[in-house]
Amino acid sequence: MMINITIDGRPVEVEEGTTILNAAAKAKVRIPTLCYLPEVQAIGACRVCLVEVEGNRTLQAACVAPVANGQVIHTNTERVRKARRFSVEMLLSNHPFECLSCAKNLHCDLQSLAYDLGIREIRFSGEKSGGRIDESSPSIRRDQNKCILCRRCVTVCQEIQSVTALYMQGRGFETRVEPAFDRDINDVACTNCGQCSIVCPVGAITEKEYIDDVWAALNDPTKFVVIQDAPAVRAALGEEFGYPPGTLVTGKMLAAARRLGFDRVFDTNFAADLTILEEGTELLTRVKKGGVLPMITSCSPGWIKFIEHFYPELLDHLSTCKSPHMMLGALAKTYFAQKVGIDPKDIVVVSVMPCTAKKFECNRPEMYDSGYKDVDYVLTTREFAKMIKQAGIDFEGLPDESYDDPLGEYTGAATIFGATGGVMEAALRTAYEVATGKTLESVEFTGVRGLDGIKEATVPVDGIGDVRVAVAHGLGNARKLLERIKKGEANYHFIEVMACPGGCVGGGGQPIPVNNEIRSLRAQALYNEDCALTHRKSHDNPSIKKIYEEYLGQPLGERSHHLLHTHYTPRSKF
Amino acid sequence: MDRSVLEGDPHSVIEAMAIAAYAIGAQQGYVYVRAEYPLAIERLNWAIGQAREYKFLGKNILETDFNFDLEIRIGAGAFVCGEETALMISIEGKRGEPRPRPPFPVVKGLFNAPTLLNNVETYANIPAIINNGAAWYAQYGTEKSKGTKVFALAGAVNNTGLVEVPMGTPLGDIVFNIGGGIKGGKKYKAAQLGGPSGGCIPIDHLNVPVDYESVAELGAIVGSGGLIVADEDTCMVDFARFFLDFIQHESCGKCPPCRIGTKRMLEILRRITHGEGKPEDIDDLIELATRIKDSALCGLGQTAPNPILSTLQYFKHEYMEHIEDKHCRAGVCSALFDAPCQNACPADQNAWGYVTLISEGRMKEAIAVIKESNPFPATLGRVCVHPCEAKCRRAQIDAPISICSLKRYAADVDMKSHPRYKPPVEEPKGKKVAVIGAGPAGLAGAYFLALKGYGVTVFEALPVAGGMLAVGIPDYRLPRDILESEVKSITDLGVEIKYNMAFGKDITAEKLFGEGYSAILVATGAHKGQKLNVPGEETPGVLDGVTFLRDVNLGKTLKVEGKVAVIGGGNVAIDAARAALRLGANEVSILYRRERSDMPAYVEEIDEAENEGIAIHTLTAPLSIVAKGGKAAGVECSRMSLGKFDKGGRRTPQAIPGSDFVVDADMVIAAIGQIPDLSWMNGDGVKADRAGTVEVNMKTLATGAAGIFAAGDNVRGPATVVEAVGDGKMAAMAIDEYLGGDGKAPNAFRDELVNMVVSYDEAAYQKELGRADMPHLPVSKRERNFNEVVLGYDERAAVEEAKRCLHCYVRQTE
């Protein structure tokens, strides 16, 4: 039902139940917010979105207060301005003024809010609640001195990801966001998904930076430094340089990598195609030989750690395939090293990923199959952008360049790995043709695309019958599927799980902000590239054919098994 | 109080919840109890079990199709869980934190279901209301606040505990009738209503009817019914700090205004109570409080500033004292002083210092410490009201140290020694100061000016020195030779006293300045008795107390005959009565319009008066003087009853109609107060204020006229000797500063004393032992003479008494 309200003297007609914040947006009135984050959290905690509603004794938090018919709302009174400023002043009085050296300098919500509210002096000062810097995790860094207790991280971790590695601890001024019993984040069931670092409005949670390590490798003349990037990176990196979300900047990104001094520029997509061959074969084998079904994808290291912590009894459902960048790392230090005649000990593999969990993944003891650390460093999209900025590269002015052989060629199937449902779609394209020997009429399985939390599809495959698949993104959705598996209610052959909402395009290492609109735009960029490519099925990738001929033999063969597959480690929930 | 209902009558709550559930159609009820109340939980559990057994709970209650059951949810006892949304969230098993409303619980509450949420006390009233009807319940209380309310009466009252009173009961009735008044006869200061986020109600509002509206009007809340009484020993700044500290720790931490704002306020309060306050702190506190009230998420945050706003509303002067004077009148904020005894002394006497020295037998040093801030130790050792003892920490173990008597001992020892102690005098400054009045204020001023190196001349209207000490206090309390000896110790410093020089008549300010005096200290006292304002007051035989005592002390009145009636309850009244008795009166009675505990005279003096046979008629006020043959023959009196509380916290006496009676008296002494005689004022510069005293800056005692200062009773109205001495000292330092000096009072011993190693017996120190009493002259030996009644300590008694000192000036060093 539509109702009529008045905002700042102007009549507005809105749907009943709309929040004042959204109603105001409709009236073209911008109410500042801080703890509010659409799709994640509306709790009215930060008191920045306060407005005055006639007849109400107290000021109302616009992000949660629903409008009522005939309501008269004022968003810009003296009382409102003072109250909003006060909350921010209080936060500032408890904030370390390290803005200039903060990882979030100029990308900080608190900073811009203080500017917008016209705060020109810190009127109140006193003890700072302080807190520790938790560097325990290889993926994220938590500087509790900077935390403003907006709770976005807590909510995203608990309600979106169903992990609850972080929660509110203590009371009063000692209130803090910490893992249970103030343990290190690396000592609790954190999946390293990094969604907390995406939603953190300040510099309290950021990715653990390895920029200096990579610079050191690049500066070392004895090192041969190889870079690879995941598909989701090219669909988002441009945002760091002012391009609208959904702009593919592949060519400029590669040019930038070369200017940074990388010796070879490879594509994780190549390994994604490889993954499809390996994983597809694994699936067909399980189906034919009665292996553990449903089989679940294993490309998302946040997801892997999640199932290891919370559902170790279901680990057999996981595909044994390594994630694509780990496969590429292993091949770079074996196949490629042999091919170019470089001692693998001198090769440094750097992965640019949309992901913070991959920083953890590359340090797993299982990931030394090349005889060396298969991937040396993982940089997030954000870190890579920082390196480009540090190097003074005029990104916009760069020419478009392309990937290096032999690990640079890819298909459309690989590139859609970056969006939720992409791995499933790529696998179906190959599995169908491999299983049936027929050519797919249409390669697009749109039923597994999009941002619905859990997507299902059934694909009739000659000789096998109906192949039932499901796709989940976001660990909360993954949990729902796993519960169904536990109860025997998941009658699927194959499930794709991505830890992050939207898949890798919404990964924890991606440019900030991330929301559903941006996720869709980035995904669309990948689907567009898929359409534009000649080869859209992984098994059609000539380089893949070549590597099997030259080096790997066949999918699930001995060398594949050694270099491209892995095993998992049950972990505790606590 | 909810706990006691659950413990005492859990059935009432169960019945009420079943009725409420029936009314709204609920199927499940929860009782949220703190885990710290195991007995309440146990008994409620029993009661629920019994109710189920009798089918008052469960399925098909009373064989109807109504189903309702109760579950106890044990909470962790967070204060914020008293907020309804936090309480529900806690019942749901989550961290107890409030959420914004709407949605309100009645729409969307516990587990997202519509929820009726009330406290235990409210429910407990329901069965009685259902049984007896609404009219029955409404007969209690006021128009808008119906029924009764349970208060948890705590703090400085004699009777603490839970009290249930009809709404609208005057606060004073709860404190003084039900609560039995303030412990130890101390003075009421304020009542904190409504728990930590409530507000305080000061002494001038004791008549407030305790109901929701009236209390809210004064800035407090009825809230959960907490009623904490604070007395004069409560520092209101510290009081606010205490509550805020609690609130800050109980803040859930969700919103910045409460989480950080209360911390910032607390930091300011800590600063102020540690003597580091700045004048702008008050504005900052108000700004913080106003913003927090306006922007915090829940009731806890919105009311968190109340203790501050409320104490600032009524006790801003205490804040200012902490900030500007670094003084805590209650003796609580220990960072502001060495020891509470010294802090309480208007003359800033280092009591702990000389008590400690006496305990070590170092009497000469003790008198040196005393004389740093007091030229009248032998006098004050006898007549001081000793506010120091009221704050003595030893009272928490047994009884306060007899600080006053110890001073007397040290002073008496000095008086008998040759040579007597003479304080060090600064180099002569070559400037002259005139002091008007040789009372305690004037002479103290003269003394300190002399110590500062000024040439001082004192002009006294009477033929004797000492002011009220000489002509007000009778010899049996303060022997004349003692006073004379102390006056001499002042003149020995070079101070000259000129007698029979009345200010405004024999000498004027203009003349004094003309004679080269650089400054004038006016300390003319308050020597004018107040009129009774009753018919027949002019009848011969009726006189005022100060006149009577002056005549007695100057030897003009040597004999009193017949019956004497003294009207009043102050020290002048008691002194006049006891003096009259000593001069031969047959019968002396004191007529006082309030109760004995209201009498402003020293309790010891009242006791002694009674011991000597003086009758005290309380609740008795004069209506007229009965004359016979042109002479006073009696006082027609009315019995009084005590009505409403006045601004000072005392109940106002009112005549009981038809209760008139006559007290026979040949002499009627009216001793109901004194006022300063300001007839010397000539209209330029020095002005009188509305109270009929000299208008001064209370921090410097400077009058409106350049170079003229005023001190003592003519500034304060009739006050104590030690206040007069303190004033004299303050004025002297202000004059010194005015004349270009440093204005610093002598303080040579403090640092050494603080670090003095004392030998004391730890066991004796801890043991309860009463204070040593001084011997008194037997009543039989007091007849018809003015011999001193209270006899001093001997050395052993003095040292033993001094050893009781807890040395609370010693600070734990880190």
mmCIF file of C-alpha atoms in Angstrom, chain B residues 354-498:
data_model
loop_
_atom_site.group_PDB
_atom_site.id
_atom_site.type_symbol
_atom_site.label_atom_id
_atom_site.label_comp_id
_atom_site.label_asym_id
_atom_site.label_seq_id
_atom_site.Cartn_x
_atom_site.Cartn_y
_atom_site.Cartn_z
ATOM 1 C CA TYR B 354 49.525 18.050 64.974
ATOM 2 C CA VAL B 355 47.600 14.954 66.033
ATOM 3 C CA THR B 356 50.442 12.844 64.694
ATOM 4 C CA LEU B 357 53.028 15.004 66.439
ATOM 5 C CA ILE B 358 51.123 14.760 69.729
ATOM 6 C CA SER B 359 50.992 10.979 69.347
ATOM 7 C CA GLU B 360 54.788 11.071 69.161
ATOM 8 C CA GLY B 361 54.976 13.330 72.204
ATOM 9 C CA ARG B 362 56.351 16.203 70.115
ATOM 10 C CA MET B 363 54.213 18.914 71.704
ATOM 11 C CA LYS B 364 56.373 21.911 70.764
ATOM 12 C CA GLU B 365 56.246 20.977 67.127
ATOM 13 C CA ALA B 366 52.534 20.342 67.410
ATOM 14 C CA ILE B 367 51.888 23.905 68.569
ATOM 15 C CA ALA B 368 54.058 25.210 65.747
ATOM 16 C CA VAL B 369 51.910 23.369 63.234
ATOM 17 C CA ILE B 370 48.741 24.597 64.921
ATOM 18 C CA LYS B 371 49.874 28.196 65.030
ATOM 19 C CA GLU B 372 50.574 28.170 61.330
ATOM 20 C CA SER B 373 46.878 28.455 60.740
ATOM 21 C CA ASN B 374 45.309 29.330 64.056
ATOM 22 C CA PRO B 375 46.129 32.092 66.525
ATOM 23 C CA PHE B 376 43.462 30.813 68.955
ATOM 24 C CA PRO B 377 44.282 27.161 69.679
ATOM 25 C CA ALA B 378 43.470 27.278 73.380
ATOM 26 C CA THR B 379 40.205 29.026 72.617
ATOM 27 C CA LEU B 380 39.196 26.868 69.706
ATOM 28 C CA GLY B 381 40.375 23.824 71.622
ATOM 29 C CA ARG B 382 37.505 24.667 73.959
ATOM 30 C CA VAL B 383 34.749 26.165 71.877
ATOM 31 C CA CYS B 384 35.272 24.900 68.354
ATOM 32 C CA VAL B 385 32.413 23.144 66.619
ATOM 33 C CA HIS B 386 35.151 20.874 65.221
ATOM 34 C CA PRO B 387 33.866 19.969 61.749
ATOM 35 C CA CYS B 388 37.132 18.020 61.430
ATOM 36 C CA GLU B 389 35.868 15.379 63.810
ATOM 37 C CA ALA B 390 32.675 14.918 61.803
ATOM 38 C CA LYS B 391 34.821 13.810 58.872
ATOM 39 C CA CYS B 392 37.377 11.795 60.829
ATOM 40 C CA ARG B 393 37.869 8.386 59.225
ATOM 41 C CA ARG B 394 38.428 6.812 62.627
ATOM 42 C CA ALA B 395 34.671 7.078 63.121
ATOM 43 C CA GLN B 396 34.325 4.204 60.683
ATOM 44 C CA ILE B 397 36.036 1.983 63.253
ATOM 45 C CA ASP B 398 34.734 3.431 66.518
ATOM 46 C CA ALA B 399 34.639 7.151 67.176
ATOM 47 C CA PRO B 400 36.474 10.123 65.689
ATOM 48 C CA ILE B 401 39.708 11.378 67.167
ATOM 49 C CA SER B 402 39.182 14.142 69.739
ATOM 50 C CA ILE B 403 41.007 16.534 67.491
ATOM 51 C CA CYS B 404 39.629 19.611 69.216
ATOM 52 C CA SER B 405 40.631 18.493 72.691
ATOM 53 C CA LEU B 406 44.084 17.510 71.464
ATOM 54 C CA LYS B 407 44.545 21.002 70.165
ATOM 55 C CA ARG B 408 43.496 22.327 73.534
ATOM 56 C CA TYR B 409 46.027 20.076 75.183
ATOM 57 C CA ALA B 410 48.875 21.251 72.973
ATOM 58 C CA ALA B 411 47.823 24.868 73.403
ATOM 59 C CA ASP B 412 47.564 24.562 77.183
ATOM 60 C CA VAL B 413 51.026 23.014 77.341
ATOM 61 C CA ASP B 414 52.367 25.905 75.276
ATOM 62 C CA MET B 415 50.616 28.452 77.418
ATOM 63 C CA LYS B 416 52.379 27.115 80.480
ATOM 64 C CA SER B 417 55.823 27.044 78.880
ATOM 65 C CA HIS B 418 58.452 29.755 78.928
ATOM 66 C CA PRO B 419 59.087 31.087 76.466
ATOM 67 C CA ARG B 420 55.917 30.397 74.592
ATOM 68 C CA TYR B 421 56.096 29.424 70.972
ATOM 69 C CA LYS B 422 56.309 32.408 68.696
ATOM 70 C CA PRO B 423 55.675 31.844 64.998
ATOM 71 C CA PRO B 424 58.208 33.157 62.482
ATOM 72 C CA VAL B 425 57.424 36.609 61.143
ATOM 73 C CA GLU B 426 58.370 37.696 57.636
ATOM 74 C CA GLU B 427 60.552 40.728 56.988
ATOM 75 C CA PRO B 428 58.630 43.952 57.662
ATOM 76 C CA LYS B 429 56.862 45.081 54.509
ATOM 77 C CA GLY B 430 56.735 48.704 55.619
ATOM 78 C CA LYS B 431 52.999 48.901 55.196
ATOM 79 C CA LYS B 432 50.233 49.429 57.721
ATOM 80 C CA VAL B 433 46.904 47.663 57.800
ATOM 81 C CA ALA B 434 43.947 48.621 59.986
ATOM 82 C CA VAL B 435 41.657 46.003 61.415
ATOM 83 C CA ILE B 436 38.230 46.958 62.693
ATOM 84 C CA GLY B 437 37.066 44.710 65.503
ATOM 85 C CA ALA B 438 39.101 42.571 67.876
ATOM 86 C CA GLY B 439 36.932 39.500 67.565
ATOM 87 C CA PRO B 440 38.203 36.172 66.266
ATOM 88 C CA ALA B 441 38.012 37.273 62.625
ATOM 89 C CA GLY B 442 39.695 40.601 63.197
ATOM 90 C CA LEU B 443 42.398 39.273 65.460
ATOM 91 C CA ALA B 444 43.074 36.326 63.189
ATOM 92 C CA GLY B 445 43.391 38.782 60.313
ATOM 93 C CA ALA B 446 45.750 40.877 62.422
ATOM 94 C CA TYR B 447 47.787 37.820 63.355
ATOM 95 C CA PHE B 448 48.309 36.644 59.797
ATOM 96 C CA LEU B 449 48.994 40.165 58.554
ATOM 97 C CA ALA B 450 51.597 40.486 61.282
ATOM 98 C CA LEU B 451 53.141 37.154 60.237
ATOM 99 C CA LYS B 452 53.315 38.527 56.726
ATOM 100 C CA GLY B 453 55.282 41.515 57.954
ATOM 101 C CA TYR B 454 52.603 44.213 58.115
ATOM 102 C CA GLY B 455 52.167 46.767 60.842
ATOM 103 C CA VAL B 456 48.695 46.124 62.199
ATOM 104 C CA THR B 457 46.448 48.235 64.361
ATOM 105 C CA VAL B 458 43.176 46.841 65.606
ATOM 106 C CA PHE B 459 40.342 49.225 66.461
ATOM 107 C CA GLU B 460 37.878 47.736 68.925
ATOM 108 C CA ALA B 461 34.608 49.363 69.965
ATOM 109 C CA LEU B 462 34.467 47.589 73.314
ATOM 110 C CA PRO B 463 36.878 47.991 76.201
ATOM 111 C CA VAL B 464 37.974 44.328 75.825
ATOM 112 C CA ALA B 465 39.475 42.219 73.060
ATOM 113 C CA GLY B 466 38.020 38.989 71.808
ATOM 114 C CA GLY B 467 34.672 40.060 70.450
ATOM 115 C CA MET B 468 32.080 37.358 70.976
ATOM 116 C CA LEU B 469 34.774 35.191 72.558
ATOM 117 C CA ALA B 470 34.965 37.756 75.312
ATOM 118 C CA VAL B 471 31.446 39.083 75.533
ATOM 119 C CA GLY B 472 29.433 36.195 74.143
ATOM 120 C CA ILE B 473 30.907 33.017 75.513
ATOM 121 C CA PRO B 474 30.710 32.646 79.287
ATOM 122 C CA ASP B 475 33.825 31.961 81.337
ATOM 123 C CA TYR B 476 32.836 28.428 82.309
ATOM 124 C CA ARG B 477 33.331 27.500 78.676
ATOM 125 C CA LEU B 478 36.190 29.802 77.912
ATOM 126 C CA PRO B 479 38.019 31.175 80.943
ATOM 127 C CA ARG B 480 38.916 34.807 80.543
ATOM 128 C CA ASP B 481 42.627 34.288 81.280
ATOM 129 C CA ILE B 482 42.923 31.781 78.461
ATOM 130 C CA LEU B 483 41.475 34.244 75.978
ATOM 131 C CA GLU B 484 43.613 37.068 77.294
ATOM 132 C CA SER B 485 46.695 34.949 76.992
ATOM 133 C CA GLU B 486 45.892 34.205 73.356
ATOM 134 C CA VAL B 487 45.219 37.861 72.622
ATOM 135 C CA LYS B 488 48.564 38.617 74.174
ATOM 136 C CA SER B 489 50.316 36.167 71.888
ATOM 137 C CA ILE B 490 48.958 38.227 69.021
ATOM 138 C CA THR B 491 49.935 41.609 70.443
ATOM 139 C CA ASP B 492 53.356 40.091 71.165
ATOM 140 C CA LEU B 493 53.812 39.987 67.394
ATOM 141 C CA GLY B 494 53.536 43.777 67.348
ATOM 142 C CA VAL B 495 49.831 44.076 66.752
ATOM 143 C CA GLU B 496 48.383 47.100 68.495
ATOM 144 C CA ILE B 497 44.804 47.116 69.798
ATOM 145 C CA LYS B 498 43.020 50.429 70.333
#
